[in-house]
Coordinates of C-alpha atoms in Angstrom, one line a residue:
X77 CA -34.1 18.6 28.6
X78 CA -34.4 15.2 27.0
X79 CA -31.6 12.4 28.4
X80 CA -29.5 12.8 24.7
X81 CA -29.2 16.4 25.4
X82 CA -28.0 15.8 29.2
X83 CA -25.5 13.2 28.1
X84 CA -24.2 15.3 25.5
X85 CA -23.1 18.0 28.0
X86 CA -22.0 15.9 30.4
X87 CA -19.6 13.7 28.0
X88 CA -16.4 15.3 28.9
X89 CA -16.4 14.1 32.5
X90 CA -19.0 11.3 32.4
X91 CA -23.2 11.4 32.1
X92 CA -24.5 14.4 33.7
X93 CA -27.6 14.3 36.2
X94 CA -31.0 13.2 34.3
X95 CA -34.0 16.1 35.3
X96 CA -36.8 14.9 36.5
X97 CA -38.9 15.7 33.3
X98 CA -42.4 15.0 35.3
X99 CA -45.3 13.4 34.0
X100 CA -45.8 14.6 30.7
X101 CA -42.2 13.5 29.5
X102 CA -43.5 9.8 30.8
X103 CA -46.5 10.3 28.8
X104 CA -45.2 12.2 25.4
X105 CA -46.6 10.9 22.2
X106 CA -43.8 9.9 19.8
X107 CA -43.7 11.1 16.6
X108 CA -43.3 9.8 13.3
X109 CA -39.7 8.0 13.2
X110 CA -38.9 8.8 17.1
X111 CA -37.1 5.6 18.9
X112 CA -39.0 4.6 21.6
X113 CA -35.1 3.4 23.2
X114 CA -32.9 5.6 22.0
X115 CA -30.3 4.4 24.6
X116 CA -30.5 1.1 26.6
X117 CA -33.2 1.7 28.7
X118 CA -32.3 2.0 32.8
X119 CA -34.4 1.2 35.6
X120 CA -35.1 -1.4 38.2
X121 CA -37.4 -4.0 38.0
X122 CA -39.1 -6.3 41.5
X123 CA -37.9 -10.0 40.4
X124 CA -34.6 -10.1 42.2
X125 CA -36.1 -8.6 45.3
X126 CA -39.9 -9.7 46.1
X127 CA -40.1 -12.6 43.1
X128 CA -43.8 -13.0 42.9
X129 CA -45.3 -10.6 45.8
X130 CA -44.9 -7.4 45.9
X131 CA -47.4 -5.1 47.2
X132 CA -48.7 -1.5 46.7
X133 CA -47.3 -0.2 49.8
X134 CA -44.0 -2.1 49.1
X135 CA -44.1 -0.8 45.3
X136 CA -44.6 2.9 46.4
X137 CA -42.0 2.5 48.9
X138 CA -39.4 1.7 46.3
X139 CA -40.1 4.0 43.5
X140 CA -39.7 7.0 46.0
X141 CA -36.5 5.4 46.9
X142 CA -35.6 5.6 43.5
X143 CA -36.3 8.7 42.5
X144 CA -34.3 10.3 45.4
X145 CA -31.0 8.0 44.6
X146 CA -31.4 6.8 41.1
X147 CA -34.0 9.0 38.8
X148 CA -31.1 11.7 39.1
X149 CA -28.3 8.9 37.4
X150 CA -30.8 7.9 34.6
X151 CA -32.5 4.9 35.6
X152 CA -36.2 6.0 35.2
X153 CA -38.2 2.7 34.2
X154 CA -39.9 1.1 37.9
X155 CA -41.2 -2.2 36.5
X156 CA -43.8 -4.3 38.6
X157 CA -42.7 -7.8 37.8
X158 CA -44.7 -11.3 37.4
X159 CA -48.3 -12.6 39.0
X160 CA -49.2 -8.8 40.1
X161 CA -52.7 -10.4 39.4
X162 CA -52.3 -13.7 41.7
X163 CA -53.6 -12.9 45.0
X164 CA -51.8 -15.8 46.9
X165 CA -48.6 -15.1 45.3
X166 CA -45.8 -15.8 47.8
X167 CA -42.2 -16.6 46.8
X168 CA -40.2 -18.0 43.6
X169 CA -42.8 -20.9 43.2
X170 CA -46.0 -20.3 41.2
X171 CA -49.2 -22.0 42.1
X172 CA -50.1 -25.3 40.3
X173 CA -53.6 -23.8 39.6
X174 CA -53.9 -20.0 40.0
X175 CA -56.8 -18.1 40.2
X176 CA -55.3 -14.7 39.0
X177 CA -57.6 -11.2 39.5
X178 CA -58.9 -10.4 35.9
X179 CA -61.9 -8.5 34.1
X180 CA -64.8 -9.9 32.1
X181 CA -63.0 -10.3 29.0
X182 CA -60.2 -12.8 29.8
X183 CA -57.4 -9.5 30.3
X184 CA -55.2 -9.1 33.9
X185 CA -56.1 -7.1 36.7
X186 CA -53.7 -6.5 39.4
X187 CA -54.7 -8.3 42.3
X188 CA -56.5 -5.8 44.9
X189 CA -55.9 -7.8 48.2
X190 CA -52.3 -6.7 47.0
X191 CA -53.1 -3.5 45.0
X192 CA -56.0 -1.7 46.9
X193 CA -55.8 1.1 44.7
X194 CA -56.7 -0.9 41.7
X195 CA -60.3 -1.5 43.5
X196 CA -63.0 -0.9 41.0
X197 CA -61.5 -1.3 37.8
X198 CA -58.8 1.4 38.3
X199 CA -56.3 -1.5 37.1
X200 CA -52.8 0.4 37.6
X201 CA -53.9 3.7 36.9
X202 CA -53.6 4.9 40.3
X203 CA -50.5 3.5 41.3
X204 CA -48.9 4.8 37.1
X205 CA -49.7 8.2 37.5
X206 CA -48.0 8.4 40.5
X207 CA -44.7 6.9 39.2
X208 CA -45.2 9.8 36.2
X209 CA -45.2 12.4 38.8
X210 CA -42.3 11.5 40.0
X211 CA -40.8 11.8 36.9
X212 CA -40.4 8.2 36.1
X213 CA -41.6 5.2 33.7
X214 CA -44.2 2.9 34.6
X215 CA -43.9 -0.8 33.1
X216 CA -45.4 -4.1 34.0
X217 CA -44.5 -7.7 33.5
X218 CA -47.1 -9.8 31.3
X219 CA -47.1 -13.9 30.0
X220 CA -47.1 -14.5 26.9
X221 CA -51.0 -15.8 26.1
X222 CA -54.6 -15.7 27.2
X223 CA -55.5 -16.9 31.2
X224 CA -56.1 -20.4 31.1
X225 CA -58.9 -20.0 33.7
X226 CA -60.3 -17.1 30.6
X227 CA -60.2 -20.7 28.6
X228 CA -62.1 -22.3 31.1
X229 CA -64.8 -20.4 31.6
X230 CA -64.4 -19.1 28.1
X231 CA -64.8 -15.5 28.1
X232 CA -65.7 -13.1 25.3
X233 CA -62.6 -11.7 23.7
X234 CA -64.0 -7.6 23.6
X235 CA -65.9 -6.3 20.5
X236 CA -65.7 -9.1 18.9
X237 CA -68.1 -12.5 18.8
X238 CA -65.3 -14.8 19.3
X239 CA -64.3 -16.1 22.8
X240 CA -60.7 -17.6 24.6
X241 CA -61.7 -21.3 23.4
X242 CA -61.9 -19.9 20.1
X243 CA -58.2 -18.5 19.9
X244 CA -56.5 -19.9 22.5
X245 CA -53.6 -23.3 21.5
X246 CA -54.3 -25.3 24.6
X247 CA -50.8 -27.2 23.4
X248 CA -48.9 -23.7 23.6
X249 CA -47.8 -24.0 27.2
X250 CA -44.8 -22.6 29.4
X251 CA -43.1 -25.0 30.7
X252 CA -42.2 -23.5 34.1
X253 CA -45.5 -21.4 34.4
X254 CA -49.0 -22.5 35.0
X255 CA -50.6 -19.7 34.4
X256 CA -51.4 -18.8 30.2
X257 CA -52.5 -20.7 27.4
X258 CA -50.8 -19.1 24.1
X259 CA -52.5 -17.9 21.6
X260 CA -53.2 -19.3 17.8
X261 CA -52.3 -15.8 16.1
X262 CA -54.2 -18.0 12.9
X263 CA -57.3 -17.8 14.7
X264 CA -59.8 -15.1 14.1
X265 CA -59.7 -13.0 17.0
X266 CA -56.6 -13.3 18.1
X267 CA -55.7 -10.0 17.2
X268 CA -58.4 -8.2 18.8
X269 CA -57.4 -10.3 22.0
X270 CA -54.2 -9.1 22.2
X271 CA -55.3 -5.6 21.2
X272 CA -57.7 -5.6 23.8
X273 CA -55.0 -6.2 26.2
X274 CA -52.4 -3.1 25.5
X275 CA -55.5 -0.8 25.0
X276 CA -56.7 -1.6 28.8
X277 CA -52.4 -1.4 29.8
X278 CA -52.2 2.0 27.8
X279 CA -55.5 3.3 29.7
X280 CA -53.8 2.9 32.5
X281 CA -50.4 4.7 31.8
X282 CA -47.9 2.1 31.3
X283 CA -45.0 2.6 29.2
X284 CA -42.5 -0.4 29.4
X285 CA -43.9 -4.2 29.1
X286 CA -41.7 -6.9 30.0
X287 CA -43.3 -10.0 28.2
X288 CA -42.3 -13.5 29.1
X289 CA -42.2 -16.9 27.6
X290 CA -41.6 -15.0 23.7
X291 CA -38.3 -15.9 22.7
X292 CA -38.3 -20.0 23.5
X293 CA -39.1 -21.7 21.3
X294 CA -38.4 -18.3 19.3
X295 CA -40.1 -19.0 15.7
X296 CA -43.0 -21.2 17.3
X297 CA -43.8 -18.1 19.1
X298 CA -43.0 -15.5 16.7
X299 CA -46.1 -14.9 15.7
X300 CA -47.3 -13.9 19.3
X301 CA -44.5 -11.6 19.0
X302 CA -45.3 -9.9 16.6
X303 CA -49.2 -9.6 17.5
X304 CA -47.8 -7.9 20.5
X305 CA -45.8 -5.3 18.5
X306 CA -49.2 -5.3 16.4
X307 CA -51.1 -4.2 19.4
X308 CA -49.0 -1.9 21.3
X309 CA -48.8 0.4 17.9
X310 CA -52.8 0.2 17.5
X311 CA -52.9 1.6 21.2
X312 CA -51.2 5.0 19.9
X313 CA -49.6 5.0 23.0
X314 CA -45.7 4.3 23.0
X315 CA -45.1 1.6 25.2
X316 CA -41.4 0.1 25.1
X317 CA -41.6 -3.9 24.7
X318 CA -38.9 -6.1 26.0
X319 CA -39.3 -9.7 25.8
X320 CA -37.8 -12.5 27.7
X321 CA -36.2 -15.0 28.9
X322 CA -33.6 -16.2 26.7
X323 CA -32.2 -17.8 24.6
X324 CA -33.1 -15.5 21.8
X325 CA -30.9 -16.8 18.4
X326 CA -29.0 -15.0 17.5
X327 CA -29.9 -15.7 13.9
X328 CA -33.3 -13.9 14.2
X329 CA -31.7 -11.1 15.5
X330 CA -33.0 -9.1 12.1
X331 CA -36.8 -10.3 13.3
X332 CA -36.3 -9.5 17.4
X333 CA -34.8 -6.2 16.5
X334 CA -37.7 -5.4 14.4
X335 CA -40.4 -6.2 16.9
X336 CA -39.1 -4.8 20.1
X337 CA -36.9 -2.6 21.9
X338 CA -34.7 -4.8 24.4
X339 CA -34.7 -8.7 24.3
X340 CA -33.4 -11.1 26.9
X341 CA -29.8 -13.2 25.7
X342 CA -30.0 -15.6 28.1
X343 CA -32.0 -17.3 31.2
X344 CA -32.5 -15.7 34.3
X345 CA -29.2 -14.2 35.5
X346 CA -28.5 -14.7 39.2
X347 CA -25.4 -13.5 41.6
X348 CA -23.0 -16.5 40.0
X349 CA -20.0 -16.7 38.8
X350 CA -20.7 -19.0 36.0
X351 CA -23.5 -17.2 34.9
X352 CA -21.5 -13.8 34.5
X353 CA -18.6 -15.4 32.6
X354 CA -21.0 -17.0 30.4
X355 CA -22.4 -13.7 29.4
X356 CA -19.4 -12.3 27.7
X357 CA -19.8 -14.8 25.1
X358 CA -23.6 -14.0 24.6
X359 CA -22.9 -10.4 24.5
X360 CA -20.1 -10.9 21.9
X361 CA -22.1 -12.9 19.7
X362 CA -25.2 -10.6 20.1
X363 CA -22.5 -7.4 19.3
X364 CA -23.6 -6.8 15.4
X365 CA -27.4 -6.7 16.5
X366 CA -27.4 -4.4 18.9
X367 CA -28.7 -0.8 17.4
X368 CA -30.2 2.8 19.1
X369 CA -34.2 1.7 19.6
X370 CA -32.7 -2.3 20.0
X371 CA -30.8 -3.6 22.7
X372 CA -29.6 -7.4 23.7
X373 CA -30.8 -7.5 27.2
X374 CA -28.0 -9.5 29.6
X375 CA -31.1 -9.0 32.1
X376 CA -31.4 -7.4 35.2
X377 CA -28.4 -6.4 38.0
X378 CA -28.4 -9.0 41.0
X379 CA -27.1 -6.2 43.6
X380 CA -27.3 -5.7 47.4
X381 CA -30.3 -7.6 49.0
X382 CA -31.8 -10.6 47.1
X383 CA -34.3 -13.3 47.1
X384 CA -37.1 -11.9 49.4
X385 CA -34.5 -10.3 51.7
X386 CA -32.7 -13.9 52.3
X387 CA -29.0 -13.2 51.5
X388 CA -26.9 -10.1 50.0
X389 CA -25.6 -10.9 46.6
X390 CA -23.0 -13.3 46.3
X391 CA -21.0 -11.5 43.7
X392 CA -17.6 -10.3 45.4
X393 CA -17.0 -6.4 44.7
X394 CA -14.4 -7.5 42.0
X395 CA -16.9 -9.3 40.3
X396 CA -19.4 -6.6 40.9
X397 CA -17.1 -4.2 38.9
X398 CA -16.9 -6.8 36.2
X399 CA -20.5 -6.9 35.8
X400 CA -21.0 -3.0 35.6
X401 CA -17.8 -2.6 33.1
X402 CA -19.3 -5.8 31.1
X403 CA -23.1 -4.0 30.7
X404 CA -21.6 -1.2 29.9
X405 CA -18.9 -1.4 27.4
X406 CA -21.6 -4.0 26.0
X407 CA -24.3 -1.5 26.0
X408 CA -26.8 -3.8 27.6
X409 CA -29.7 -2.4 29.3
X410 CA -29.2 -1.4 33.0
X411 CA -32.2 -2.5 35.3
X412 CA -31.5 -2.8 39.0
X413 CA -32.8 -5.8 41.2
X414 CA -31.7 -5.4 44.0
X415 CA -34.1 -4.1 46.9
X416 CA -33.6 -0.3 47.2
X417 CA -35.0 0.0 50.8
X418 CA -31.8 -1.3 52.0
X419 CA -29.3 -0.3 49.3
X420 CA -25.8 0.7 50.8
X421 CA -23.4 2.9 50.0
X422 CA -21.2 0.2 48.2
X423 CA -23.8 -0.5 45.7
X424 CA -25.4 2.9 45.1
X425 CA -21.8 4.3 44.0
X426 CA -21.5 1.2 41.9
X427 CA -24.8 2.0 39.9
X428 CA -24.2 5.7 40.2
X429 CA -20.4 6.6 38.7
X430 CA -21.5 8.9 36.0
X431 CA -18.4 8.3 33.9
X432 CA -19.2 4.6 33.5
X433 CA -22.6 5.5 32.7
X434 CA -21.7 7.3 30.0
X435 CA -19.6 4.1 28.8
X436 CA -23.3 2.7 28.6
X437 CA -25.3 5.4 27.7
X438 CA -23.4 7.4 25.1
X439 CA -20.7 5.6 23.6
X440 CA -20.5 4.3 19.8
X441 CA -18.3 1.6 17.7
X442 CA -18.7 -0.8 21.0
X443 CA -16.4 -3.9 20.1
X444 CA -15.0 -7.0 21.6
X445 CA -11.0 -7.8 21.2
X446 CA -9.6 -11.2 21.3
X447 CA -6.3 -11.7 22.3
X448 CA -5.2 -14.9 24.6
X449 CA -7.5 -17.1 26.9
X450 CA -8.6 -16.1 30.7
X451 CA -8.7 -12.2 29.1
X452 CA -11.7 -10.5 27.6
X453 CA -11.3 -7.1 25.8
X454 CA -13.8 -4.8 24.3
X455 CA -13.4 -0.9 23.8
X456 CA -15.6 2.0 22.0
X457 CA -15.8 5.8 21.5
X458 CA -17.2 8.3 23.2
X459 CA -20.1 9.8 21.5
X460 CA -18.3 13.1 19.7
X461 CA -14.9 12.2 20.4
X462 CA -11.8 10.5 18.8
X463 CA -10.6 9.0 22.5
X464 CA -11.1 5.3 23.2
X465 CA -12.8 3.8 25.8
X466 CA -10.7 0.7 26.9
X467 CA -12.0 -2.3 29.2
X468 CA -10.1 -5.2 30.9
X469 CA -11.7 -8.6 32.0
X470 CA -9.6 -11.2 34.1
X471 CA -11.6 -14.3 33.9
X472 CA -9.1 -16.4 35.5
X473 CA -8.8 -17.2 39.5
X474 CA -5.6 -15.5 40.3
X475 CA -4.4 -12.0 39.0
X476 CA -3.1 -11.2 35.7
X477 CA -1.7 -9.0 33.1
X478 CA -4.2 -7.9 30.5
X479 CA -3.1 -5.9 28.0
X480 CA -3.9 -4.8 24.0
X481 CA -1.7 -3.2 21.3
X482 CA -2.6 0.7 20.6
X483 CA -2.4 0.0 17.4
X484 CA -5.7 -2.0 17.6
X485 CA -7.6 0.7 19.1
X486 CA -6.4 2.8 16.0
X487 CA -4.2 4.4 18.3
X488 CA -0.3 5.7 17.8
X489 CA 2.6 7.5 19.8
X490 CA 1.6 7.9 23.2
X491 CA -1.8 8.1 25.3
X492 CA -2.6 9.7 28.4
X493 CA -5.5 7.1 30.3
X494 CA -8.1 7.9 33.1
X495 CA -9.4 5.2 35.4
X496 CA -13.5 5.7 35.0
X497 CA -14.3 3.7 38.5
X498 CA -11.7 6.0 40.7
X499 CA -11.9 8.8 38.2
X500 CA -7.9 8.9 38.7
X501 CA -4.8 9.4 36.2
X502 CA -3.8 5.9 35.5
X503 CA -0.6 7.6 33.8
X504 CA 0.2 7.0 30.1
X505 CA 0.9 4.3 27.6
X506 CA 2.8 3.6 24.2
X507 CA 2.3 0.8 22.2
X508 CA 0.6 -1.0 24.2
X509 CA -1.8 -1.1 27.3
X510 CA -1.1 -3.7 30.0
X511 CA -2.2 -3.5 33.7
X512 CA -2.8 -5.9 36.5
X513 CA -6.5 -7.4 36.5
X514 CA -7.9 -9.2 39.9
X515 CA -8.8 -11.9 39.4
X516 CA -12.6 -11.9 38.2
X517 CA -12.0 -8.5 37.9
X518 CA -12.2 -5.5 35.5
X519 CA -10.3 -2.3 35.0
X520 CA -12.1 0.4 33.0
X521 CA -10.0 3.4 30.9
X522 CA -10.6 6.4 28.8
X523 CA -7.6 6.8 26.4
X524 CA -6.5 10.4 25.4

């Protein structure tokens, strides 16, 4: 049973459990007019946790973590994140001249003093079809470009009689990584580069590519956007593509939506208050773009242990609720950070209360409200169903009374409301919905 079917039975009192649907549900071929994203993807991805250096044994380690504990709420994409190819990777900082693992034609090879199992030319193969047998996804995290040290020693770009000098834009840099030179998409052979690139990923099994340094500047590198999307749909193999970091404009938001299936609104998000308020005005703005198959990505869920095991997060659990109420109301995908080999029981419940999930995962006509400062509103539908769902921000530092007329929920008379994080009665309502807010704090409702 496909997730759409699980959610639709288990509507009523929240998402129901997601099946393990094995390997060949990772690998299924989609057909003519299937969405590749159907619902904001769920997962976790390694960034938050190990930034640049996770290993093999610490990657296996996790995913079977996460399909005991989260696989059965949903989240189903394990993402390896940045410089799996850099053999001296070792914290947030990337070396000023790397010498990352790749093959003869200029194309990234996870690094196999960190990945033995990728040892002659298995790539990720290995570790992907172990991911699909446990019934999950298996993505990676790819630059935008072509190596620079490709450039350097100026490899052939496969099956064709061009080479990385020949397509690469030596003045397409990233300006925090010094790893990729972009690529002229003008140039002949600049297709067939990037082809080459998600034919060897799809070999391999992978089905969810986080690409970086696409969306700034965004029309300078559209064009390497849309090579991407080119070369994913020449693979044949259906591959999710989510690009990053922010800001995506929102005034390409017909293009983005076009191209892939979740893009990043904003920088890297981190455990900060600042950060989190900020959001609620991306996600507002981004609110008329978001569609089933395209989702504005708020990024990734800085929860339980951070930063290399350093520090726990520094988001208070009121502001922990606010960021799970936020991502879902908004619909924004949902892909843990935190490290899973010590995730407590605060957190698990936190990512795990099915009736919230279904706020994210199955709810329609998602909206914000605006009605006085230090408040922030937004409700929706449940799929199939004329109740409301109903949430309530306090932005300021002290408590406060948030509240919205019925009447602008297209709701009369009297409703009957159910808190979704206690899964209690919160009693009934006419008129109008108020109730006490901590401060940073969210309360979440389903109107009847």
């Amino acid at each position: 049973m496909n997730r759409r079917a699980l959610l639709a039975s288990g509507l009523a009192g929240g998402v129901a459990a997601v099946g393990v649907a094995g390997q060949a549900g990772a690998q299924a071929s989609a057909s003519a007019g299937t969405l590749l994203a159907p619902r904001p993807p769920m997962g976790w991805n390694s960034w938050n946790s190990f930034a640049t250096t996770i290993t093999e044994a610490q990657a296996r380690e996790t995913a079977a973590i996460m399909r005991a504990k989260l696989l059965p709420f949903g989240y189903d994409i394990f993402t390896v994140d940045i410089q799996w190819y850099e053999p001296a990777a070792s914290s947030y900082e990337y070396n000023a001249e790397p010498v990352p693992a790749m093959d003869g034609y200029g194309r990234l090879i996870p690094a196999p003093n960190r990945f033995p199992s990728s040892a002659g030319g298995k790539g990720f193969a290995p570790l992907a079809a172990d991911v699909h047998k446990m019934g999950m996804k298996f993505g990676i995290h790819l630059m935008r470009g072509i190596p620079r040290l490709a450039v350097k020693k100026n490899l052939p770009v496969l099956g064709t009689p061009y080479r990385a000098q020949d397509i690469a834009d030596t003045n397409s840099i990233c300006s925090w990584n010094p790893d990729m030179y972009g690529v002229d998409m003008t140039k002949p052979g600049a297709q067939a580069y990037y082809d080459s690139v998600f034919k060897l990923y799809a070999d391999w099994g992978v089905d969810f590519v986080k690409m970086d340094d696409m969306s700034r500047p965004y029309d300078a590198h559209a064009p390497e956007i849309e090579g991407a999307h080119k070369a994913i749909r020449n693979t044949g193999r259906p591959m999710m593509l989510s690009l990053s970091p922010g800001e995506t404009p929102v005034i390409r938001g017909d293009h983005v939506r076009q191209y892939a299936q979740m893009w990043r609104i904003s920088d890297d998000f981190w455990d900060d208050w600042g950060m989190l308020e900020a959001q609620f005005t991306r996600l507002e703005n981004w609110n008329p773009h978001r569609r089933p198959g395209a989702w504005p990505d708020a990024d990734m869920l800085p929860l339980g242990l951070l930063a290399l095991g350093k520090r726990d997060t520094r988001f208070t659990p009121d502001e922990q609720r606010t960021l799970m109420t936020l991502w879902s109301i908004a619909r924004s995908p949902l892909i843990m950070g935190g490290d899973l080999r010590h995730l407590d029981a605060p957190t698990l419940a936190l990512l795990t209360n099915r009736a919230v999930l279904a706020v994210n995962q199955a709810s329609t006509d998602n909206q914000p409200h605006f009605v006085e400062d230090g408040t922030r509103i937004w409700s929706a539908r449940p799929e199939g169903s004329q109740d409301r769902y109903l949430a309530l921000f306090n932005t300021t530092d002290k408590p406060k009374e948030v509240g919205i007329a019925l009447r602008e929920l297209g709701k009369a008379g009297t409703v009957r409301l159910r808190d979704l994080w206690t899964g209690q009665d919160a009693g009934t309502a006419s008129g109008h919905v108020t109730r006490t807010v901590p401060s940073h704090g969210a309360a979440l409702y389903r109107l009847t």
